[in-house]
Amino acid sequence: MILTFPDGSKRTFSDGMTGIEVASEISPRLAKATLSCAIDGVHSDAFRPIHGDHSIKFFTFEDENGRWAYRHTASHVLAQAVKRLYPEIKLAIGPAIENGFYYDFDAPEAFSPDDLRRIEKEMEKIQQENHPLERFELPRAEAIAYMEQLGEPYKVELIHDLPEDATISFYKEGDFVDLCAGPHVASTGKVKNCKLMNVAGAYWRGSEKNKMLQRIYGTAFDKKIDLEAYVTQLEEAKKRDHNKLGRDLELFTTVDVIGQGLPILLPKGARVIQLLERFVEDEEQKRGYLLTKTPFMAKRELYKISGHWDHYRDGMFIMSDSADVEDPEAEVFALRPMTCPFQFMAYLNRPRSYRDLPLRYNETSTLFRNESSGEMHGLIRVRQFTISEGHLACRPDQVEEEFKGCLDLAKFMLDTLGFSEDVSYRFSKWDENDTDKYIGDKASWERTQDMMRVILNDLNVTFTEVDGEAAFYGPKLDIQIKNVHGKEDTLITIQIDFQLAERFGMVYTDADGEKKYPVVIHRTSIGCYERTLALLIEKYAGALPTWIAPVQVKVLPITDRAAEQSKVVAAELSNMGVRVETDLRNEKIGFKIRESQMQKVPYMLVLGDKEVEQSLVAVRSRKDGDLGTMTLDAFSAQLLKEIATKAR
RNA sequence: GCCAAUAUAGCUCAGUUGGUAGAGCAGCGGUUUCGUAAACCGCAGGUCAAGGGUUCGAGUCCCUUUAUUGGCUCCA
């Protein structure tokens, strides 16, 4: 057989050699490192014989595919270990994931940390026993019978749901067999350096209607040093966690009696958010937005028009004088979960002409959403939050241009805050198999989604398409960001809506005298301020860029003799609009510096007898340490420039 | 909402098999006036998250609630 390598070279091998055997003819080192391979571009086992002419590419741990096979095999070793220790436990699924793998088990009780250690030991044993992996296929009926015989109902269900023509493959390692599409590495001996991280509940097939299974998360690396580095990296990431750092730095706190998802923004956190809000509002004003201020609540009837009452009820806080919120006689209010219907009322204030469009409304808007109790997380998932909401009414011919403007604004914000490299773009579409969740018909959804896709392609946005993530009224471009734990959330969203204008009777009179419905773009320019603050804290490990630092300069007299001059310096800076504090306490300068440093204050001005005498300030930066003495004018000029340019 | 873990002073943590709370830092008072990441001495500070139960006796065991954390589901 003739095999073609990635560099285009061809070589002849005897038919039936395995990928690893081929690799060993190239170099023993490659053979040892090879975990899996691609045959004609299809990811495959490297331990299976190859027949005929193909292209071939080997994967080691350096390749995503290689890591995937390695960790997927690790998940099988985990399942094998669990079955050895607890034969009554049923197997569900166990894929490789980013940074590791998991396996779901139907276990009578949750695994304890002790159980994990036992399982980990058993996995090491299985690794040392070095069982080769063997692949075999069975016809559907036999496959089902086989899994029934093994007493694995979840596997039986999986096989039932496979398409008629699917190849049903199994992998065997020693006494353990699992239904699996593969590929895997050649033997359990290859899978070293596994670590079980934690246990979590997870619904069978991801549906809350199904039974909750026990999921064990683990990771595995080919080199021990890489595993250790990964564990260290996780610990380091935790130190940046906004939920810890934000509290330590007194940006926010929470109180039991106020409730879940309702954080208190302390003076420093409130200041940062105020700065962000002003920045966003000013930028939006420059871009032709009209500011509104609309009520935080409205009668049930408004949400019935918008569709929220039918499609978002669970997410709303409803207040009623009757126990039955559907009672037609009752007066029922709900706190607003979104600003759209309110800004639509501003549009409806008077008749609109095609000349009025595009009409861009913005509002720094506080919203209330009744998130499920298990969802809340620091400042990232809360029940009350403030967002830079905006709704644009435009003519169909203006949609692309306006969408572009929204994206440009979003990118400008990301750039200013330093998030540009950290985000990914998600085109969130509806789920055509679950149409009850949405308003509007299939044709209009497809039309809108196609239009959005064209716009995104025109704008050269690199994005992934995901079904089932749309808003109930339209598709979204979501700009996604990961927190310090690797969990992804939406930071910014831009949505196209062909539905709500009609529902609200929003029209404009076109040039031809016809009444037409405008297209509505819903958008945020940065995400909700609480979430943005959280991500800023994590990105900068609490050391916020000077322009948004709650305290920018701390003046530190060495002795009381410098106190008066310190107050003068602070007052001068304060008059320039600098956020400055003075530490007049009777403490040693090292102590004051330590505290300011831990509070991540960008600049410290140290004043002793020398500085007072020469009318200078000794500047210390939190980043670069002692910068030496200079005049206050020289320092403030440099500082004001840094603030004005929003340097990071 | 579901599966788990956790909850002791403002913070970080001790607290033996159940015998009615302890340290460091922070705070307050004093001494010290000091040159770039922690001066010294003293004082005060806790219904052990809340409520209920078992027990002669509960921070410790059990139940409920609340909050926090990690997942799942859901979402900005």
Short mmCIF file of C-alpha atoms (C1' of nucleotides) in Angstrom, two decimals, chain A residues 198 200-201 203 206 212 214 243 256 260 369 372-373 375 381-382 385 476 485 490 531 558 560-561 586 590 594 597 609-611 618 620, chain B residues 1-5 7 11-12 25-27 31-40 49 66-76:
data_model
loop_
_atom_site.label_atom_id
_atom_site.label_comp_id
_atom_site.label_asym_id
_atom_site.label_seq_id
_atom_site.Cartn_x
_atom_site.Cartn_y
_atom_site.Cartn_z
CA ASN A 198 -14.23 16.85 41.08
CA ALA A 200 -20.83 17.05 39.91
CA GLY A 201 -24.43 16.18 39.15
CA TYR A 203 -28.66 15.26 33.82
CA GLY A 206 -28.50 17.12 29.31
CA MET A 212 -29.42 13.23 37.48
CA GLN A 214 -22.89 11.56 38.90
CA ASN A 243 -15.67 36.84 43.73
CA ASP A 256 -27.70 36.91 53.53
CA GLN A 260 -29.06 35.68 46.46
CA ARG A 369 -34.49 38.59 36.28
CA SER A 372 -32.87 29.97 39.32
CA SER A 373 -31.25 29.75 42.71
CA GLU A 375 -27.29 30.01 38.88
CA ARG A 381 -24.89 36.05 37.30
CA VAL A 382 -27.15 38.23 39.44
CA PHE A 385 -28.21 44.30 37.06
CA LYS A 476 -28.38 37.22 18.14
CA HIS A 485 -12.89 29.22 35.81
CA THR A 490 -22.27 36.62 27.06
CA ARG A 531 -20.50 41.39 34.87
CA ILE A 558 6.57 59.75 55.91
CA ASP A 560 3.71 64.35 60.38
CA ARG A 561 6.06 67.07 59.11
CA ASN A 586 0.98 57.34 62.19
CA GLY A 590 6.77 50.65 54.36
CA ARG A 594 2.28 47.75 51.48
CA GLN A 597 0.09 48.15 46.93
CA ASP A 609 11.37 66.12 54.57
CA LYS A 610 13.39 66.17 51.34
CA GLU A 611 10.34 66.41 49.08
CA ALA A 618 8.57 60.85 45.10
CA ARG A 620 5.97 55.01 43.14
"C1'" G B 1 -34.82 24.07 40.16
"C1'" C B 2 -31.36 19.53 40.42
"C1'" C B 3 -26.52 16.90 42.36
"C1'" A B 4 -22.77 17.80 45.87
"C1'" A B 5 -19.49 20.53 49.32
"C1'" A B 7 -20.75 28.11 56.86
"C1'" C B 11 -10.32 38.55 57.13
"C1'" U B 12 -7.41 33.73 57.28
"C1'" C B 25 -3.90 39.95 60.86
"C1'" A B 26 -7.52 44.00 60.72
"C1'" G B 27 -10.11 47.51 64.61
"C1'" U B 31 4.26 54.45 72.86
"C1'" U B 32 7.14 55.40 68.50
"C1'" U B 33 7.82 60.36 63.73
"C1'" C B 34 10.21 56.33 61.02
"C1'" G B 35 12.66 56.83 53.38
"C1'" U B 36 9.69 52.50 49.41
"C1'" A B 37 5.57 45.56 50.76
"C1'" A B 38 4.08 44.25 57.94
"C1'" A B 39 7.32 48.93 64.65
"C1'" C B 40 6.11 47.73 70.00
"C1'" A B 49 -25.38 31.40 59.49
"C1'" U B 66 -30.74 30.84 54.36
"C1'" A B 67 -26.18 32.05 52.07
"C1'" U B 68 -21.51 30.77 49.58
"C1'" U B 69 -18.75 27.45 46.20
"C1'" G B 70 -18.22 23.65 42.01
"C1'" G B 71 -21.16 21.36 38.28
"C1'" C B 72 -26.00 20.29 35.48
"C1'" U B 73 -30.20 22.80 33.43
"C1'" C B 74 -31.26 27.91 32.20
"C1'" C B 75 -29.29 32.77 30.75
"C1'" A B 76 -26.75 39.23 29.98
#
